[in-house]
mmCIF file of C-alpha atoms (C1' of nucleotides) in Angstrom:
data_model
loop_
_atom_site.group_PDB
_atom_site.id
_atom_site.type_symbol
_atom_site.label_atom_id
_atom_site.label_comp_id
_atom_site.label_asym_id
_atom_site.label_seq_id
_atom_site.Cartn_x
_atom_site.Cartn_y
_atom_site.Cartn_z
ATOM 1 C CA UNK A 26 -82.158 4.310 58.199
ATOM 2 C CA UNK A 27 -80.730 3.810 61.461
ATOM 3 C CA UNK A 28 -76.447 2.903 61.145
ATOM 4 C CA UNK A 29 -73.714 4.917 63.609
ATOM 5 C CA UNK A 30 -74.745 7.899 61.019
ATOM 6 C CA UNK A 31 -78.143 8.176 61.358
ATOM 7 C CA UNK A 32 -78.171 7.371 65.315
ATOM 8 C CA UNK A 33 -76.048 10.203 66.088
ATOM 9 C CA UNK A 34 -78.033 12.617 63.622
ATOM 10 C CA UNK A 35 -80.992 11.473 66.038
ATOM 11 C CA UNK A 36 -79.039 12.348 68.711
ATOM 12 C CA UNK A 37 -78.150 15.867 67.405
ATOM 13 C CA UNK A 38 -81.777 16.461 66.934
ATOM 14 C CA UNK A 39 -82.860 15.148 70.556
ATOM 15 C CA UNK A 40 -79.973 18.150 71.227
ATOM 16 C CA UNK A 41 -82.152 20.362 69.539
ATOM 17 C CA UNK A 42 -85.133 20.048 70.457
ATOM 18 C CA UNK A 43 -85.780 18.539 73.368
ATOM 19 C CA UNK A 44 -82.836 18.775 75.641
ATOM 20 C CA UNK A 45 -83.952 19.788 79.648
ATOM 21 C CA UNK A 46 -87.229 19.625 78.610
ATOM 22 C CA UNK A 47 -89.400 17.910 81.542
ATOM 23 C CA UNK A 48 -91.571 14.704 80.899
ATOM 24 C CA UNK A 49 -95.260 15.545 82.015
ATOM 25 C CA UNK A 50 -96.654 12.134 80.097
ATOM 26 C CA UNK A 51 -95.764 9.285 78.697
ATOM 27 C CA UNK A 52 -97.879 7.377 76.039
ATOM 28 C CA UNK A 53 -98.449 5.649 72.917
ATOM 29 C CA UNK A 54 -96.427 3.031 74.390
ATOM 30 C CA UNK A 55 -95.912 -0.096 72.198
ATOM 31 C CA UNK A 56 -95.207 -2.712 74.531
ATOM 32 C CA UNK A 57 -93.377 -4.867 71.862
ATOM 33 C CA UNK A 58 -90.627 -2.866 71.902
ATOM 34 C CA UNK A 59 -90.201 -3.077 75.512
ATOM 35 C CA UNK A 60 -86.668 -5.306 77.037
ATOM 36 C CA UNK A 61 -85.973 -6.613 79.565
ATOM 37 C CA UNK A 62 -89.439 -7.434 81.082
ATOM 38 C CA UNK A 63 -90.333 -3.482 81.212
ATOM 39 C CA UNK A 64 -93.800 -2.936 80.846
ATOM 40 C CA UNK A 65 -95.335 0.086 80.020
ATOM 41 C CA UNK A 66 -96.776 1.420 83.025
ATOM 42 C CA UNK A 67 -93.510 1.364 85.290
ATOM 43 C CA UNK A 68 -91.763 2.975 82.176
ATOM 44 C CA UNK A 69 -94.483 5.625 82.083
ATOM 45 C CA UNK A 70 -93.829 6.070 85.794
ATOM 46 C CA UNK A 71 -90.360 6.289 85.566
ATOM 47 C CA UNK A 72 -90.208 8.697 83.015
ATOM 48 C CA UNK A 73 -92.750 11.179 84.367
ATOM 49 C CA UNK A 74 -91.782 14.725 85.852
ATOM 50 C CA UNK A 75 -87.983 13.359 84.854
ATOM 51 C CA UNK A 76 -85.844 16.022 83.125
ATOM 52 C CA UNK A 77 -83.875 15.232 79.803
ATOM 53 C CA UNK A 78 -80.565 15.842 81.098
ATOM 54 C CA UNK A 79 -78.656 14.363 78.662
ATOM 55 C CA UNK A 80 -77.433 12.236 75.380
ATOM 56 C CA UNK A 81 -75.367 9.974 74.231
ATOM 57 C CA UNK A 82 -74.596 6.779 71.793
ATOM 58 C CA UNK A 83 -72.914 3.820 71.222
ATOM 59 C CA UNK A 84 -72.833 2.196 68.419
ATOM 60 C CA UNK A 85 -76.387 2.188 67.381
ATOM 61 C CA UNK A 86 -78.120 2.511 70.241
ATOM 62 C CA UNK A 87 -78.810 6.220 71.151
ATOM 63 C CA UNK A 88 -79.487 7.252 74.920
ATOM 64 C CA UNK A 89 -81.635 9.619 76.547
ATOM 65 C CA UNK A 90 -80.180 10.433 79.666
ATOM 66 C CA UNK A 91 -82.909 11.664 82.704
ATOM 67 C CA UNK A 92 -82.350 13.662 85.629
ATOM 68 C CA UNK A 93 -81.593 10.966 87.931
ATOM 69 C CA UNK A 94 -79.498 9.411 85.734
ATOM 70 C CA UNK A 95 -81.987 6.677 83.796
ATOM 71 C CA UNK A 96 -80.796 5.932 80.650
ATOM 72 C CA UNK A 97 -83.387 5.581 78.022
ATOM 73 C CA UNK A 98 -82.177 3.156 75.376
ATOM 74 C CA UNK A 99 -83.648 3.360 72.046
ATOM 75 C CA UNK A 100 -82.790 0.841 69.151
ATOM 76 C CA UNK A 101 -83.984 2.025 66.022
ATOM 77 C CA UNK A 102 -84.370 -1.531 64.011
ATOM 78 C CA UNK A 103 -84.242 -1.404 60.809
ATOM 79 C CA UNK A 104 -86.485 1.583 60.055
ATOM 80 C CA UNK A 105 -87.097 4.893 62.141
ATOM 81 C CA UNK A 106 -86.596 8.448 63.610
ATOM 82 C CA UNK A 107 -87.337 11.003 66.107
ATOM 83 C CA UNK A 108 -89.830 13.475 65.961
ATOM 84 C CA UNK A 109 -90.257 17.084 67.583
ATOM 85 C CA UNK A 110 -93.839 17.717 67.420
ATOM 86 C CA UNK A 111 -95.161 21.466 68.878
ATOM 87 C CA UNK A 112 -98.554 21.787 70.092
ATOM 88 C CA UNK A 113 -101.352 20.849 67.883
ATOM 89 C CA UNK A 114 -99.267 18.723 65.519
ATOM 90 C CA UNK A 115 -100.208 15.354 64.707
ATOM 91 C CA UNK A 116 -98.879 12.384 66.442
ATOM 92 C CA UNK A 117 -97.179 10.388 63.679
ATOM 93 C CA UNK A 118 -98.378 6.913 61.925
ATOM 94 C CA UNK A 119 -96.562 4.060 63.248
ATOM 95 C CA UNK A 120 -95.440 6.306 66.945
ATOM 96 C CA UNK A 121 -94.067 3.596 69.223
ATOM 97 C CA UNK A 122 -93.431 6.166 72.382
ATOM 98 C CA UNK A 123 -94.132 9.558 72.743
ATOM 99 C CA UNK A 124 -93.045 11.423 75.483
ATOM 100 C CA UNK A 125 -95.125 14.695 76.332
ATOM 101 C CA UNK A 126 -93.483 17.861 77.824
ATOM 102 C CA UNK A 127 -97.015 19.832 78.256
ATOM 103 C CA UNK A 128 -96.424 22.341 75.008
ATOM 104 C CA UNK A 129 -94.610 20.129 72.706
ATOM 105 C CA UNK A 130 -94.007 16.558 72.541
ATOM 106 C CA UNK A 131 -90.980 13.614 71.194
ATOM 107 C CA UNK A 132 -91.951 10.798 69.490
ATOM 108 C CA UNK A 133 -90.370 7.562 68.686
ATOM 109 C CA UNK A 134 -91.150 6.325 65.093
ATOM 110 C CA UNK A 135 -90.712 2.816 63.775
ATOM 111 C CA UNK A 136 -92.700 1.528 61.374
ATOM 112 C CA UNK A 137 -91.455 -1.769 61.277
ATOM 113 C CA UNK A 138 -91.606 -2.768 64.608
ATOM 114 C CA UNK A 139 -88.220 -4.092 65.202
ATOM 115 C CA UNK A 140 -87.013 -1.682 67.535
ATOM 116 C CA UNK A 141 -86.184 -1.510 70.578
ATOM 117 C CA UNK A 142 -86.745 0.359 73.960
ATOM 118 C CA UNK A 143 -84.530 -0.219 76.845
ATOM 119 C CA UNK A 144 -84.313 1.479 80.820
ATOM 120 C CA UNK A 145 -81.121 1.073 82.535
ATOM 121 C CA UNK A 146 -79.242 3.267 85.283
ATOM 122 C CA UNK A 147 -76.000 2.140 84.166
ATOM 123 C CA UNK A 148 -74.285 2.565 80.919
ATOM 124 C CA UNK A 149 -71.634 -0.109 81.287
ATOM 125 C CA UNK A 150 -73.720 -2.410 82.878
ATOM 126 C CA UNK A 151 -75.882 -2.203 79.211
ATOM 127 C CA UNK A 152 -73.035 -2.735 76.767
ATOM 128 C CA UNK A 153 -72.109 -5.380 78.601
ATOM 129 C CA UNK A 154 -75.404 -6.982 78.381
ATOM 130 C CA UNK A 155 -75.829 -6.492 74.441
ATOM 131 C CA UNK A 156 -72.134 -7.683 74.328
ATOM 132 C CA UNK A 157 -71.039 -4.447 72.286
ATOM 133 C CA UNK A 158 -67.841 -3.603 71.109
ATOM 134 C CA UNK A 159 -66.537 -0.181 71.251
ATOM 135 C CA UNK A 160 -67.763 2.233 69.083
ATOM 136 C CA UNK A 161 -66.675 2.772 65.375
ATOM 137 C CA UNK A 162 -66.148 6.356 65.940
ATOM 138 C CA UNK A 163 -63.635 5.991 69.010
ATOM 139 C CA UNK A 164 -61.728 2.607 68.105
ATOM 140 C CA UNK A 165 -58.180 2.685 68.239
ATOM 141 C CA UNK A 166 -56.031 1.556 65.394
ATOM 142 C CA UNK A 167 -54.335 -1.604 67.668
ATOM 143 C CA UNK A 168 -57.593 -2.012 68.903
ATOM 144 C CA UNK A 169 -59.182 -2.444 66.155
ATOM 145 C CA UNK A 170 -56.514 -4.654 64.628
ATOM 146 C CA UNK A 171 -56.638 -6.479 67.557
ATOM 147 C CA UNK A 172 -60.165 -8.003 67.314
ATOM 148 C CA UNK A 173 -60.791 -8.274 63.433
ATOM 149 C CA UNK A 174 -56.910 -9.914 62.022
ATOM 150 C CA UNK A 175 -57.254 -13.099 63.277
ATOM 151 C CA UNK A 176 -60.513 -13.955 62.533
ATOM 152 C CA UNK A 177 -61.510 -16.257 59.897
ATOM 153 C CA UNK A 178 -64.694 -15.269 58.690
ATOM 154 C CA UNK A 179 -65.435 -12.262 55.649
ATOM 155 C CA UNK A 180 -64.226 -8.644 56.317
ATOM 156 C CA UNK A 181 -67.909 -7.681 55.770
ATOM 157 C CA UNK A 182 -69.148 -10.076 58.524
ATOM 158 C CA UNK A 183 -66.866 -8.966 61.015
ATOM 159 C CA UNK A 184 -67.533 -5.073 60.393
ATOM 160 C CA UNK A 185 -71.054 -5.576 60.970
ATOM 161 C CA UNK A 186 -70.726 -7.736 64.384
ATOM 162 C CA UNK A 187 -71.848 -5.361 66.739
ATOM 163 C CA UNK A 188 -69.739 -7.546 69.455
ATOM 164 C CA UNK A 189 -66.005 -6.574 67.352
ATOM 165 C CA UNK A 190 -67.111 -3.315 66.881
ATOM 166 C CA UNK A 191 -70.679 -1.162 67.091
ATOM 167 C CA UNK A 192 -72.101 1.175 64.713
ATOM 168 C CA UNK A 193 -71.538 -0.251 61.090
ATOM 169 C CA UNK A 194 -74.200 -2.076 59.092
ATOM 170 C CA UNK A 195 -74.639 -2.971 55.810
ATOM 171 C CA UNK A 196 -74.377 -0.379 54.116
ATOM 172 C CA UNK A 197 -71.537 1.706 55.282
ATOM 173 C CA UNK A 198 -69.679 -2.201 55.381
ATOM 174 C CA UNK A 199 -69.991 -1.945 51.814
ATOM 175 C CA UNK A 200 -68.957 1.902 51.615
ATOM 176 C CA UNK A 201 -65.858 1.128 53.699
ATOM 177 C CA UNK A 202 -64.558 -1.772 51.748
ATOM 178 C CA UNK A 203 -65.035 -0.107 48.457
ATOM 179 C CA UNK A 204 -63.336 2.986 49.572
ATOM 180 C CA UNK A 205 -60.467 0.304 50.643
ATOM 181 C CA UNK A 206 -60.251 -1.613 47.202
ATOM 182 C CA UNK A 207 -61.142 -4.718 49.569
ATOM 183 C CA UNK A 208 -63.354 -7.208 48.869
ATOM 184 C CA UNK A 209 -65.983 -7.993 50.774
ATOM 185 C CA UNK A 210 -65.745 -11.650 51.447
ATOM 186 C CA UNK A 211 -61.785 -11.568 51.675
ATOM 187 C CA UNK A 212 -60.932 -13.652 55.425
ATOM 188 C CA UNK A 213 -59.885 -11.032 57.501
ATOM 189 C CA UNK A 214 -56.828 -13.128 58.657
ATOM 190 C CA UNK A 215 -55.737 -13.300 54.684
ATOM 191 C CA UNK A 216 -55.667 -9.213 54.501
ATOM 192 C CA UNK A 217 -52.191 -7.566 54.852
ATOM 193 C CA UNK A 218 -51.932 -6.324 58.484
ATOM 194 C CA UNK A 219 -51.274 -2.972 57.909
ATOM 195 C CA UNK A 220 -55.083 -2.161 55.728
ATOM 196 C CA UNK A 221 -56.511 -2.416 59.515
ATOM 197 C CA UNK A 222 -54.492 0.888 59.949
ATOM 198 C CA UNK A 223 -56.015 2.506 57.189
ATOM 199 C CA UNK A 224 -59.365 0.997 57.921
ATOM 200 C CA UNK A 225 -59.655 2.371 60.924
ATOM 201 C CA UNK A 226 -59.126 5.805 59.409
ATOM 202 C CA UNK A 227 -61.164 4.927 56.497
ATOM 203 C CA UNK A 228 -64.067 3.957 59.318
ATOM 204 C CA UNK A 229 -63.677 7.348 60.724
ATOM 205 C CA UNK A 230 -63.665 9.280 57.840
ATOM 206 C CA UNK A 231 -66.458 7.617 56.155
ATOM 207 C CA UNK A 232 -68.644 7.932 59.405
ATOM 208 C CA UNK A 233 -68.015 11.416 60.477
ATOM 209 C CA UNK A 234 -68.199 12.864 56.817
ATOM 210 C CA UNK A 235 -72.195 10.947 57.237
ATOM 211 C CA UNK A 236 -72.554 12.501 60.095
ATOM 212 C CA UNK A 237 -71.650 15.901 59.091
ATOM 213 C CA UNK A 238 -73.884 15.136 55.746
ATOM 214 C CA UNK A 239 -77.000 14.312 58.266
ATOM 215 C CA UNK A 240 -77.015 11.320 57.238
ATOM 216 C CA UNK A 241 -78.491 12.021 53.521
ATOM 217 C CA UNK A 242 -76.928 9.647 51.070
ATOM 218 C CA UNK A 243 -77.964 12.024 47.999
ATOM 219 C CA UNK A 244 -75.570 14.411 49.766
ATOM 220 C CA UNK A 245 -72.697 12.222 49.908
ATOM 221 C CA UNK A 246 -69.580 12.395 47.552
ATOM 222 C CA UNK A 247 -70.310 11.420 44.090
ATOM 223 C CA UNK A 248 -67.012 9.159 44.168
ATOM 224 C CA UNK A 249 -68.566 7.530 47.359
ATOM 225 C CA UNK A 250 -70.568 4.020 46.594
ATOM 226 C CA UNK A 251 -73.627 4.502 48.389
ATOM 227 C CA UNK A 252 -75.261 7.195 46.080
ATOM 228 C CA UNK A 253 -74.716 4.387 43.470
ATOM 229 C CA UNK A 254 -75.718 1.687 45.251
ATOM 230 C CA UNK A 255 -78.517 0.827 42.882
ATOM 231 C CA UNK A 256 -79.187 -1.907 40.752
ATOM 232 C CA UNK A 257 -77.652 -1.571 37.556
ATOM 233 C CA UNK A 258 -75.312 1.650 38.530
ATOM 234 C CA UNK A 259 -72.111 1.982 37.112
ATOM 235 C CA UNK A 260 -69.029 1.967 39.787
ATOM 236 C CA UNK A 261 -68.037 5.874 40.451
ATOM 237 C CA UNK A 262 -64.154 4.985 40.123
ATOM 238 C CA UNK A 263 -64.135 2.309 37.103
ATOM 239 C CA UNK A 264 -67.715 3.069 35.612
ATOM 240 C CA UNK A 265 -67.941 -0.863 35.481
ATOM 241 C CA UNK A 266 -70.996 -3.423 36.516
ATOM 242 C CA UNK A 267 -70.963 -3.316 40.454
ATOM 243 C CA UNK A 268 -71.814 -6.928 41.644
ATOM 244 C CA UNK A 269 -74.517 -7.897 43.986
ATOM 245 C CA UNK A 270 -73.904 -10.848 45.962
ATOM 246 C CA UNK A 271 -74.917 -12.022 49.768
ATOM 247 C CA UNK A 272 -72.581 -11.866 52.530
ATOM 248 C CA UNK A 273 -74.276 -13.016 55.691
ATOM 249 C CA UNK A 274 -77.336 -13.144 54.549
ATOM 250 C CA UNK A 275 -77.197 -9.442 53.225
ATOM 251 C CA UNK A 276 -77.232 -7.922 50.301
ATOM 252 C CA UNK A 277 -73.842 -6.485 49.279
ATOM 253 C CA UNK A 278 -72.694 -4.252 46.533
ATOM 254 C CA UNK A 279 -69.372 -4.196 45.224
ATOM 255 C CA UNK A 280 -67.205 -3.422 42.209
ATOM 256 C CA UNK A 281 -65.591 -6.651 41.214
ATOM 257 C CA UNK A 282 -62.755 -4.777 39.375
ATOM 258 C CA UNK A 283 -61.737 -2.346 41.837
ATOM 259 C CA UNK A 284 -62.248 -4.879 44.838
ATOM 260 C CA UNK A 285 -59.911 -7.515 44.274
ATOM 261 C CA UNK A 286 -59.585 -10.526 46.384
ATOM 262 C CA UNK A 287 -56.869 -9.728 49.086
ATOM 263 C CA UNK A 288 -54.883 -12.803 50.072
ATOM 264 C CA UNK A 289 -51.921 -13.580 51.781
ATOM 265 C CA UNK A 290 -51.127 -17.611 52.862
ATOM 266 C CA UNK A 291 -51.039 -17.987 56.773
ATOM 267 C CA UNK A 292 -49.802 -20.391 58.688
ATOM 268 C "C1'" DA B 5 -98.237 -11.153 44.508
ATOM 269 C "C1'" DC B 6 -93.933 -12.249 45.824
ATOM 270 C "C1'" DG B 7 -89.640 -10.859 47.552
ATOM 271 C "C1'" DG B 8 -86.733 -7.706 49.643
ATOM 272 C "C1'" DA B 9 -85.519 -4.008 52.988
ATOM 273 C "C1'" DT B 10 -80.218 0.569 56.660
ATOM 274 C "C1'" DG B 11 -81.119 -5.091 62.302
ATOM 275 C "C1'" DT B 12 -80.881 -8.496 65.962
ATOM 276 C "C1'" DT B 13 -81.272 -12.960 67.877
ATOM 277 C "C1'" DA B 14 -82.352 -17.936 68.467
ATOM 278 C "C1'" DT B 15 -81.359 -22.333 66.670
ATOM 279 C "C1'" DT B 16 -78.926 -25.769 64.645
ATOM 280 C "C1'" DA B 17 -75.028 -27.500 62.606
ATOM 281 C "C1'" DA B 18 -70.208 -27.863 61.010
ATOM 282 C "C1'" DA C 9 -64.701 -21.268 70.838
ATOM 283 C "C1'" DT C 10 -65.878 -19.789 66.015
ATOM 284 C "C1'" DT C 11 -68.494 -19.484 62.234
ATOM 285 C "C1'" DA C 12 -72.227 -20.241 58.849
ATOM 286 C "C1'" DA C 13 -76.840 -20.719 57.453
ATOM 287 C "C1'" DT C 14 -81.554 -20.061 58.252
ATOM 288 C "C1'" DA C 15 -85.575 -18.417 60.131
ATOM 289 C "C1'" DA C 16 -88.138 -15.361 62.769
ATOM 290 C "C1'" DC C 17 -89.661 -10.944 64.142
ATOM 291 C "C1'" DA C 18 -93.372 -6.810 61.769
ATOM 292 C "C1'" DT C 19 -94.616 -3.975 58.063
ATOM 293 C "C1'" DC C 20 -94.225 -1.472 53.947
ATOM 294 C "C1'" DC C 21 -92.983 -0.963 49.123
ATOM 295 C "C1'" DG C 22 -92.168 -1.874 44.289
#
DNA sequence: ACGGATGTTATTAA
DNA sequence: ATTAATAACATCCG
């Protein structure tokens, strides 16, 4: 479940739970998920007697900041969460890290194991590295203008490229274009300039109402897609077929009625 | 049993 | 330099 939304509800709960707590062990360490030729014993070291100073998150990577200023960098894949466990509670199925603080424990959960675990003692250096654009939740209108209007590929491929801007998959691409009227495979250079102004409020609104939501799709406006975003359910607006089609390689839902194909010749 | 799934990345090609 | 298409990764679920 892991989009901008779900990230920083993980990153609320780290808040929680486990802020300034003190790492007395590391373990269950699954060395697949390990970049940038860590291996688990010099993590483990690392880590230990380290205080959880910190948080924070771009895009969707979250960050567990230590006392002297590591930065653990979790990637959540396409499945996974965070778990506070107290004393005596079971370690979950499919824990990739766990990080003990004597009476209570965190663990990393990812069933599928196509997350990722990352250490680095600078932020910047990191983005840089992944090649990440700025975050959905703090783009500027221009900025975001700036790096989607010109491009010639679909509005639905260039919201999800973590490189123009980080924090949106697939399914809050296909939220944000249906709350536009925009279809998804419209070439951003053929939309009207002035939707990337209301996009990037769209983005925001749509991301921070999530957010506030924790993240629960069955909690999220009934006129919003995703709680319909089912086979065979009607469109909330139009109460027509919504469409299922692929857009770089994923699966995208969309109401062909209310999502007309925006074009405009360019020269 | 086969195909698909909230993601990223390498490869190959246009 | 951009972009698309495809596969691969690992595992569960319907």
């Amino acid at each position: 479940m892991p989009e901008l939304p779900e990230v920083e509800t993980f990153r609320r709960y780290f808040e929680r739970t486990s802020l300034n707590k003190r790492i007395s062990s590391v373990s269950s360490i699954d060395g697949l998920l390990l970049k940038d030729k860590q291996d688990p014993k010099s993590l483990a070291k690392e880590l230990e007697n380290r205080l959880l100073a910190g948080s924070g998150r771009h895009g969707k990577y979250l960050f567990l900041i230590t006392s002297d200023s590591k930065y653990l960098i979790i990637h959540f894949g396409m499945t996974g969460y965070l778990a506070y466990l107290k004393d005596g509670q079971d370690i979950p199925r499919y824990t990739r890290l766990l990080l003990g603080f004597g009476d209570s424990s965190l663990a990393f959960v990812n069933t599928r194991r196509l997350g990722k675990i990352f250490l680095y003692s600078d932020r910047k250096s990191f983005l840089k590295k992944r090649n990440l654009g700025p975050d959905a939740l703090k783009i500027q209108k221009c900025d975001l203008r700036d790096r989607i209007s010109k491009r010639k590929k679909p509005i639905k491929s260039a919201l999800m490229d973590q490189s123009i801007i980080a924090g949106i998959g697939n399914l809050y691409a296909d939220e944000i274009l249906f709350q536009l009227s925009v279809h998804p495979r419209s070439l951003c250079v053929e939309l009207k300039e002035n939707i990337y102004e209301k996009m990037s409020d769209k983005i925001k609104y749509i991301l921070t109402t999530a957010i506030e939501r924790h993240a629960e799709i069955r909690q999220y406006p009934g006129t919003w897609l995703l709680p319909h975003r089912k086979k065979g359910y009607p469109c909330p607006r139009c109460g027509g077929k919504i469409n299922i089609i692929k857009i770089a390689g994923r699966t995208t839902y969309f109401c062909p009625q209310c999502q007309k194909y925006q074009k405009r010749l360019v020269y």
